[in-house]
Short mmCIF file of C-alpha atoms in Angstrom, two decimals:
data_model
loop_
_atom_site.label_atom_id
_atom_site.label_comp_id
_atom_site.label_asym_id
_atom_site.label_seq_id
_atom_site.Cartn_x
_atom_site.Cartn_y
_atom_site.Cartn_z
CA MET A 172 136.44 -119.21 125.73
CA LEU A 173 137.05 -119.10 129.49
CA ASN A 174 137.32 -122.88 129.68
CA ASP A 175 139.49 -123.11 126.57
CA ILE A 176 141.93 -120.34 127.44
CA THR A 177 142.39 -121.56 131.03
CA ALA A 178 142.78 -125.15 129.79
CA ALA A 179 145.44 -124.02 127.34
CA CYS A 180 147.24 -122.23 130.17
CA TRP A 181 146.78 -125.28 132.41
CA PHE A 182 148.36 -127.75 130.00
CA THR A 183 151.00 -125.42 128.56
CA TYR A 184 152.34 -123.56 131.59
CA LEU A 185 151.27 -125.31 134.82
CA LEU A 186 154.13 -127.83 134.88
CA LEU A 187 156.62 -125.10 133.93
CA PHE A 188 155.29 -122.82 136.68
CA LEU A 189 155.33 -125.49 139.38
CA THR A 190 158.83 -126.70 138.58
CA GLU A 191 160.07 -123.11 138.40
CA ILE A 192 158.81 -122.31 141.91
CA GLY A 193 160.69 -125.33 143.26
CA LEU A 194 158.41 -128.38 143.08
CA SER A 195 159.94 -131.57 141.76
CA PRO A 196 158.65 -132.91 138.42
CA ARG A 197 156.87 -135.70 140.32
CA ASP A 198 155.14 -133.28 142.73
CA ALA A 199 154.14 -131.07 139.81
CA ALA A 200 152.63 -134.12 138.12
CA ILE A 201 150.72 -134.96 141.33
CA VAL A 202 149.11 -131.49 141.21
CA MET A 203 148.02 -132.00 137.62
CA LEU A 204 146.84 -135.55 138.34
CA ALA A 205 144.71 -134.32 141.27
CA GLY A 206 143.05 -131.81 138.99
CA GLN A 207 142.47 -134.31 136.20
CA ILE A 208 140.94 -136.93 138.52
CA ALA A 209 138.66 -134.32 140.10
CA ASP A 210 137.65 -133.22 136.60
CA GLY A 211 136.98 -136.80 135.53
CA PHE A 212 134.59 -137.57 138.38
CA ALA A 213 132.99 -134.12 138.23
CA THR A 214 132.12 -134.55 134.53
CA VAL A 215 130.17 -137.75 135.28
CA PHE A 216 128.19 -136.19 138.15
CA ALA A 217 127.65 -132.94 136.25
CA GLY A 218 126.34 -134.89 133.26
CA GLU A 219 123.89 -136.86 135.41
CA LEU A 220 122.60 -133.75 137.21
CA ILE A 221 122.23 -131.79 133.96
CA ASP A 222 120.23 -134.66 132.44
CA ARG A 223 118.00 -134.72 135.52
CA PHE A 224 117.40 -131.00 136.04
CA GLY A 225 118.46 -129.26 132.81
CA HIS A 226 119.20 -125.50 132.96
CA PHE A 227 122.39 -125.48 130.88
CA LYS A 228 123.10 -121.78 131.43
CA ILE A 229 122.89 -122.04 135.23
CA TRP A 230 125.45 -124.84 135.24
CA HIS A 231 127.61 -122.94 132.76
CA GLY A 232 127.48 -119.72 134.79
CA ALA A 233 128.17 -121.36 138.14
CA GLY A 234 131.04 -123.36 136.68
CA SER A 235 132.53 -120.26 135.07
CA ILE A 236 132.52 -118.38 138.39
CA LEU A 237 134.27 -121.31 140.09
CA VAL A 238 136.81 -121.50 137.25
CA ALA A 239 137.66 -117.79 137.44
CA ILE A 240 138.12 -117.78 141.21
CA SER A 241 139.99 -121.06 141.59
CA PHE A 242 142.27 -120.71 138.55
CA SER A 243 143.65 -117.46 139.92
CA SER A 244 144.60 -119.33 143.10
CA VAL A 245 146.36 -122.10 141.14
CA PHE A 246 148.88 -119.57 139.85
CA GLY A 247 148.49 -117.13 142.74
CA GLY A 248 150.88 -118.72 145.19
CA CYS A 249 150.65 -121.04 148.18
CA LEU A 250 148.28 -119.47 150.73
CA PRO A 251 148.69 -122.21 153.41
CA CYS A 252 152.47 -121.73 153.17
CA LYS A 253 152.04 -118.06 154.12
CA ILE A 254 149.62 -118.87 156.94
CA LEU A 255 151.77 -121.65 158.39
CA ALA A 256 155.04 -119.81 157.62
CA SER A 257 156.36 -122.96 156.01
CA CYS A 258 157.41 -123.69 152.43
CA SER A 259 157.72 -127.46 152.63
CA SER A 260 157.13 -129.34 149.41
CA LEU A 261 154.32 -131.34 151.05
CA ILE A 262 152.31 -128.25 152.00
CA GLU A 263 152.90 -126.70 148.58
CA THR A 264 151.82 -129.87 146.79
CA VAL A 265 148.65 -130.23 148.88
CA SER A 266 147.78 -126.54 148.46
CA TYR A 267 148.20 -126.48 144.69
CA SER A 268 146.47 -129.86 144.34
CA THR A 269 143.42 -128.55 146.23
CA SER A 270 143.21 -125.44 144.06
CA ALA A 271 143.64 -127.57 140.94
CA ALA A 272 140.84 -129.92 142.00
CA ILE A 273 138.41 -127.04 142.68
CA PHE A 274 139.29 -125.44 139.35
CA ASN A 275 138.60 -128.65 137.47
CA VAL A 276 135.23 -129.20 139.16
CA GLY A 277 134.10 -125.82 137.86
CA TRP A 278 135.67 -126.54 134.48
CA ALA A 279 133.75 -129.81 134.22
CA ALA A 280 130.37 -128.21 134.94
CA THR A 281 131.02 -125.52 132.31
CA GLN A 282 132.28 -127.96 129.69
CA VAL A 283 129.57 -130.60 129.95
CA SER A 284 126.74 -128.07 129.92
CA HIS A 285 128.18 -126.23 126.92
CA MET A 286 128.88 -129.37 124.88
CA SER A 287 125.42 -130.77 125.63
CA MET A 288 123.79 -127.65 124.20
CA VAL A 289 125.04 -128.55 120.70
CA ASN A 290 122.83 -131.63 120.49
CA CYS A 291 119.81 -129.76 121.86
CA ILE A 292 120.05 -127.07 119.20
CA SER A 293 119.75 -129.38 116.18
CA LEU A 294 119.22 -133.04 115.27
CA ASN A 295 120.84 -132.55 111.87
CA SER A 296 124.25 -134.26 111.78
CA SER A 297 125.80 -131.70 109.41
CA SER A 298 124.54 -128.82 111.56
CA ARG A 299 126.07 -130.43 114.62
CA VAL A 300 129.44 -130.78 112.86
CA VAL A 301 129.28 -127.13 111.80
CA MET A 302 128.55 -126.03 115.37
CA THR A 303 131.35 -128.24 116.68
CA SER A 304 133.69 -126.72 114.09
CA CYS A 305 132.72 -123.20 115.19
CA ARG A 306 133.24 -124.24 118.80
CA ASN A 307 136.67 -125.63 117.95
CA ALA A 308 137.49 -122.45 116.00
CA PHE A 309 137.05 -120.44 119.18
CA THR A 310 139.20 -122.97 120.98
CA MET A 311 141.93 -122.02 118.52
CA VAL A 312 141.16 -118.33 119.14
CA ALA A 313 141.57 -119.00 122.87
CA ASN A 314 144.89 -120.76 122.33
CA LEU A 315 146.18 -117.98 120.08
CA SER A 316 145.04 -115.36 122.60
CA LEU A 317 146.93 -117.15 125.35
CA TYR A 318 150.12 -117.42 123.31
CA ALA A 319 149.86 -113.78 122.23
CA VAL A 320 149.62 -112.73 125.88
CA ALA A 321 152.50 -115.05 126.76
CA LEU A 322 154.64 -113.63 123.96
CA VAL A 323 154.12 -110.10 125.28
CA VAL A 324 154.84 -111.13 128.87
CA PHE A 325 157.91 -113.24 128.11
CA SER A 326 159.33 -110.57 125.81
CA SER A 327 158.79 -107.73 128.28
CA LYS A 328 161.63 -106.34 130.39
CA LEU A 329 159.41 -104.30 132.69
CA THR A 330 160.17 -104.38 136.40
CA LEU A 331 157.31 -105.03 138.80
CA GLY A 332 159.19 -104.22 141.98
CA PRO A 333 162.45 -104.68 143.85
CA VAL A 334 162.06 -108.46 143.97
CA PHE A 335 160.07 -109.67 140.96
CA THR A 336 160.42 -108.92 137.28
CA PHE A 337 158.76 -110.38 134.21
CA ALA A 338 161.66 -112.83 134.08
CA SER A 339 160.45 -114.56 137.27
CA ASN A 340 157.50 -116.82 138.05
CA VAL A 341 155.29 -113.73 138.34
CA GLN A 342 155.05 -113.77 134.54
CA TYR A 343 153.00 -116.97 134.69
CA ARG A 344 150.59 -115.30 137.12
CA TRP A 345 150.11 -112.36 134.79
CA ILE A 346 149.40 -114.78 131.94
CA ALA A 347 146.82 -116.59 134.10
CA TYR A 348 145.12 -113.39 135.30
CA THR A 349 144.92 -111.97 131.78
CA SER A 350 143.50 -115.26 130.51
CA ILE A 351 140.76 -115.16 133.16
CA PHE A 352 139.86 -111.58 132.22
CA ILE A 353 139.61 -112.40 128.50
CA GLY A 354 137.54 -115.52 129.20
CA CYS A 355 135.15 -113.74 131.55
CA CYS A 356 134.41 -111.13 128.87
CA PHE A 357 133.22 -113.91 126.57
CA VAL A 358 131.21 -115.55 129.36
CA GLY A 359 129.31 -112.29 129.72
CA ILE A 360 128.65 -112.12 125.97
CA PHE A 361 127.47 -115.74 125.96
CA HIS A 362 125.00 -115.35 128.81
CA LEU A 363 123.61 -112.06 127.54
CA GLY A 364 123.22 -113.25 123.96
CA THR A 365 122.17 -116.90 124.28
CA LYS A 366 118.76 -118.20 125.31
CA GLU A 367 118.36 -121.25 127.51
CA PRO A 368 117.78 -124.26 125.20
CA ARG A 369 114.43 -125.92 125.90
CA LEU A 370 113.03 -128.87 123.99
CA LYS A 371 110.12 -127.76 121.84
CA ILE A 372 109.07 -131.06 120.37
CA CYS A 373 108.98 -134.71 121.37
CA ILE A 374 111.44 -136.34 119.01
CA HIS A 375 109.89 -139.01 116.76
CA GLY A 376 107.05 -139.46 119.25
CA THR A 377 109.37 -140.83 121.94
CA SER A 378 109.08 -140.06 125.61
CA ASN A 379 110.99 -137.21 127.20
CA ALA A 380 111.94 -139.45 130.16
CA ARG A 381 115.58 -139.46 131.17
CA ILE A 382 117.66 -142.21 129.58
CA SER A 383 119.40 -144.57 132.03
CA TRP A 384 123.14 -145.27 132.03
CA ALA A 385 122.53 -148.92 131.09
CA TYR A 386 121.11 -147.82 127.74
CA TRP A 387 124.51 -146.42 126.72
CA PHE A 388 126.56 -149.24 128.24
CA LYS A 389 124.79 -151.71 125.91
CA LYS A 390 125.96 -149.85 122.79
CA VAL A 391 129.24 -151.02 121.20
CA LEU A 392 129.56 -147.60 119.57
CA TYR A 393 129.66 -145.99 123.03
CA TYR A 394 132.92 -147.79 123.85
CA GLN A 395 134.39 -147.17 120.39
CA VAL A 396 133.61 -143.46 120.49
CA GLY A 397 134.89 -143.31 124.07
CA LEU A 398 138.26 -144.80 123.13
CA VAL A 399 138.61 -142.57 120.09
CA TYR A 400 137.77 -139.45 122.12
CA MET A 401 140.14 -140.47 124.93
CA LEU A 402 143.01 -141.04 122.49
CA THR A 403 142.26 -137.77 120.70
CA ARG A 404 142.39 -135.81 123.94
CA LEU A 405 145.55 -137.62 124.98
CA VAL A 406 147.16 -136.51 121.73
CA GLN A 407 146.03 -132.92 122.20
CA ASN A 408 146.73 -132.51 125.92
CA VAL A 409 150.04 -134.38 126.18
CA SER A 410 151.41 -132.54 123.16
CA GLN A 411 150.29 -129.23 124.67
CA ALA A 412 151.82 -130.06 128.04
CA TYR A 413 155.24 -131.02 126.67
CA LEU A 414 155.62 -128.66 123.72
CA ALA A 415 156.97 -125.86 125.93
CA PHE A 416 159.41 -128.22 127.68
CA TYR A 417 160.55 -129.59 124.34
CA VAL A 418 161.35 -126.27 122.66
CA MET A 419 163.11 -124.93 125.78
CA ASP A 420 164.95 -127.97 127.16
CA ASP A 421 165.59 -130.23 124.17
CA LEU A 422 165.90 -127.69 121.34
CA GLN A 423 167.08 -124.85 123.66
CA MET A 424 165.00 -122.25 121.82
CA ALA A 425 164.13 -118.82 123.23
CA LYS A 426 161.46 -118.62 125.93
CA SER A 427 159.13 -116.60 123.69
CA ALA A 428 158.95 -119.55 121.27
CA LYS A 429 156.62 -121.40 123.59
CA ALA A 430 154.21 -119.09 123.21
CA LEU A 431 132.52 -123.92 102.91
CA GLU A 432 129.56 -126.07 104.19
CA MET A 433 129.25 -129.74 103.21
CA SER A 434 127.14 -132.74 104.18
CA TRP A 435 128.93 -134.65 106.94
CA THR A 436 128.48 -138.42 106.90
CA GLY A 437 129.99 -141.09 109.11
CA GLN A 438 132.47 -142.08 106.39
CA ARG A 439 133.60 -138.51 105.91
CA LEU A 440 134.14 -138.08 109.64
CA LYS A 441 136.25 -141.23 109.69
CA ALA A 442 138.26 -140.05 106.69
CA TYR A 443 139.06 -136.65 108.19
CA TYR A 444 139.90 -138.17 111.57
CA SER A 445 142.26 -140.63 109.88
CA ALA A 446 143.92 -137.80 107.95
CA GLY A 447 144.59 -135.94 111.19
CA GLY A 448 145.89 -139.09 112.89
CA ILE A 449 148.28 -139.95 110.07
CA LEU A 450 149.53 -136.35 109.98
CA TRP A 451 150.28 -136.61 113.70
CA VAL A 452 152.29 -139.79 113.14
CA PHE A 453 154.59 -137.91 110.73
CA CYS A 454 154.84 -134.98 113.17
CA GLY A 455 155.73 -137.36 116.01
CA ALA A 456 158.48 -138.99 113.98
CA SER A 457 159.89 -135.56 113.10
CA ILE A 458 159.89 -134.48 116.76
CA LEU A 459 161.52 -137.69 117.90
CA PHE A 460 164.54 -137.24 115.63
CA LEU A 461 164.74 -133.45 115.19
CA PRO A 462 168.31 -132.25 115.99
CA ARG A 463 168.95 -129.01 117.87
CA ASN A 464 170.68 -127.36 114.92
CA MET A 465 167.37 -127.62 113.00
CA SER A 466 165.19 -126.25 115.82
CA ALA A 467 163.66 -123.59 113.53
CA PHE A 468 161.85 -126.40 111.72
CA MET A 469 159.75 -126.79 114.90
CA TYR A 470 157.64 -123.82 113.79
CA VAL A 471 156.57 -125.78 110.70
CA ILE A 472 155.88 -128.88 112.79
CA SER A 473 153.76 -126.79 115.19
CA VAL A 474 151.56 -125.65 112.30
CA LEU A 475 151.07 -129.25 111.19
CA ILE A 476 150.30 -130.30 114.78
CA GLY A 477 147.63 -127.59 114.95
CA ILE A 478 146.05 -128.86 111.73
CA ALA A 479 146.13 -132.47 112.95
CA ASN A 480 144.65 -131.57 116.35
CA ALA A 481 141.87 -129.56 114.71
CA LEU A 482 140.93 -132.42 112.36
CA MET A 483 140.93 -135.02 115.12
CA THR A 484 139.14 -132.87 117.72
CA VAL A 485 136.27 -131.70 115.51
CA THR A 486 135.61 -135.15 114.05
CA GLY A 487 136.11 -136.92 117.40
CA VAL A 488 133.53 -134.71 119.15
CA SER A 489 131.19 -135.02 116.14
CA MET A 490 131.27 -138.80 116.55
CA GLN A 491 129.83 -138.25 120.02
CA SER A 492 126.94 -136.36 118.42
CA ILE A 493 126.26 -139.32 116.12
CA LEU A 494 126.31 -141.62 119.16
CA VAL A 495 123.75 -139.40 120.94
CA GLY A 496 121.53 -139.03 117.88
CA SER A 497 118.05 -138.00 119.03
CA ASP A 498 118.48 -139.37 122.58
CA LEU A 499 118.77 -135.87 124.02
CA LYS A 500 117.72 -136.78 127.56
CA GLY A 501 120.99 -138.63 128.08
CA CYS A 502 123.44 -136.53 126.08
CA ALA A 503 125.00 -134.82 129.12
CA PHE A 504 125.83 -138.21 130.66
CA VAL A 505 127.52 -139.28 127.40
CA TYR A 506 129.75 -136.19 127.35
CA GLY A 507 130.43 -136.45 131.07
CA SER A 508 131.31 -140.15 131.11
CA LEU A 509 133.51 -139.94 128.03
CA SER A 510 135.26 -136.91 129.49
CA PHE A 511 135.98 -139.01 132.58
CA LEU A 512 138.12 -141.33 130.44
CA ASP A 513 139.81 -138.34 128.85
CA LYS A 514 140.70 -136.56 132.10
CA VAL A 515 141.91 -139.57 134.07
CA SER A 516 143.98 -140.97 131.20
CA CYS A 517 145.63 -137.59 130.54
CA GLY A 518 146.43 -137.14 134.21
CA LEU A 519 147.95 -140.61 134.50
CA ALA A 520 149.95 -140.15 131.29
CA VAL A 521 151.47 -136.86 132.43
CA PHE A 522 152.15 -138.30 135.91
CA ALA A 523 153.93 -141.31 134.41
CA LEU A 524 156.05 -139.16 132.11
CA GLN A 525 156.94 -136.68 134.86
CA SER A 526 157.90 -139.53 137.19
CA PHE A 527 160.70 -140.39 134.79
CA GLN A 528 161.64 -136.74 134.21
CA SER A 529 164.49 -136.58 136.71
CA THR A 530 167.17 -135.20 134.41
CA THR A 531 167.47 -131.41 134.38
CA PRO A 532 168.26 -129.48 131.19
CA LYS A 533 171.77 -128.68 132.42
CA THR A 534 172.50 -132.35 132.97
CA GLN A 535 171.16 -133.21 129.54
CA GLU A 536 173.77 -130.94 127.94
CA THR A 537 176.53 -133.21 129.23
CA LEU A 538 174.90 -136.39 127.91
CA SER A 539 175.73 -138.00 124.60
CA THR A 540 174.07 -136.76 121.44
CA GLY A 541 172.24 -140.08 121.21
CA TYR A 542 170.28 -139.33 124.38
CA ILE A 543 166.52 -138.92 123.86
CA SER A 544 164.73 -137.24 126.77
CA VAL A 545 161.42 -138.15 128.35
CA THR A 546 160.10 -134.84 127.02
CA ARG A 547 160.97 -135.82 123.49
CA TYR A 548 159.33 -139.22 123.91
CA GLY A 549 156.29 -137.62 125.57
CA LEU A 550 155.75 -135.12 122.77
CA GLY A 551 156.79 -137.29 119.84
CA LEU A 552 156.05 -140.93 120.54
CA LEU A 553 152.98 -140.97 122.82
CA PRO A 554 150.67 -138.69 120.76
CA ALA A 555 151.72 -140.44 117.55
CA ALA A 556 150.97 -143.87 119.04
CA CYS A 557 147.59 -142.67 120.34
CA SER A 558 146.78 -141.19 116.93
CA LEU A 559 147.57 -144.48 115.23
CA ALA A 560 145.43 -146.39 117.73
CA GLY A 561 142.58 -143.91 117.25
CA VAL A 562 142.70 -144.35 113.47
CA ALA A 563 142.59 -148.14 113.88
CA ILE A 564 139.55 -147.98 116.18
CA THR A 565 137.81 -145.50 113.90
CA TYR A 566 138.18 -147.92 111.00
CA THR A 567 136.08 -150.52 112.91
CA MET A 568 133.27 -148.09 113.82
CA LYS A 569 129.85 -148.18 112.17
CA LEU A 570 128.77 -144.55 112.14
CA ARG A 571 125.21 -144.35 110.89
CA THR A 572 124.16 -140.75 110.34
CA PRO A 573 120.43 -140.01 110.40
CA ASP A 574 118.54 -138.37 107.57
CA SER A 575 120.63 -135.32 106.68
CA LYS A 576 117.78 -133.16 105.40
CA SER A 577 117.29 -129.90 107.25
CA LEU A 578 114.74 -129.77 110.04
CA MET A 579 111.71 -127.78 108.95
CA GLU A 580 110.81 -126.90 112.53
CA PRO A 581 113.41 -125.57 114.98
CA LEU A 582 114.13 -127.82 117.92
CA LEU A 583 114.43 -124.98 120.40
CA GLU A 584 112.05 -122.30 121.53
#
């Protein structure tokens, strides 16, 4: 919950916050790129260290502490600017980039350890999909919690002092601080109520020795799953980053608007992923050509985007579980290395889009009605294209699920 709610805040409001305090779109993108690159490398190292030394809960707890402390500084203002008595864009960019990098290192340690636990709880493919679905359900709870908090903050007219009100950039800080508080409550529940997973049996008589990186690099499925996961996260993160810009700048909507068990086989995973990808293609086309006088229709599109993201995310992560199979001693590296692709690609995509985002909303009003903004392309065209590519790659994958019968003996102590 802490990772999910801060990630939702990161992708939804960071660019808005940074541009509102005076950073250029390009500098704001540099801050996000710095965080994404730090996250990408940290996931690989975290995965390797977790495979070597284990102790999922220690990694999760340490990462959560780092997330809570550093995320408050991302939205808390520029401390070096106050110390140096200077508000130059260079100092602000470096300061926020440093905070963003530290935040993402903690986020990576928490994420990789938590995702790796799924495969150590059960070898059953259907059980893993169910656990991934439950995990994704709480991701949706985190997103809804964030947007509920944002709706209250953006709709409030309370005055916080002679200088700031809820109509200023302080509102983003209150959203961030509240998100951290909510997430930390769930971290406490998790650590008090969950036992450290420890392997109880030697799977199929194989050795418990750590699996080398080369083992995964020789698998074609590793690259296929990696591309599908990267494209899925691109769809989810880019759409989340530009949805707020789109409803405010392009559609000129109000600020508050931004705010049964079955047996799972490889074929069924591919079918559900394809359904989500095709649904996103239709959503992208609608966003690309939606006129301002029909902006209310965006609420319907948002619901469909949520459904598409849920289908693609659950099935995409479940494909990673099929890739891991019973090779539990290398599962953290798989999640870490594939997350590296996800983080770096998302950072580069947002940086590229923001580099072209030089037109302000006021300027856009004077342009011809045929003008299509970078925001509209970023939200409509890029996720739809990634979805289509993900569906095509999924079609070529050979997902062999192991025996789906329930395990008679629990895997964990």
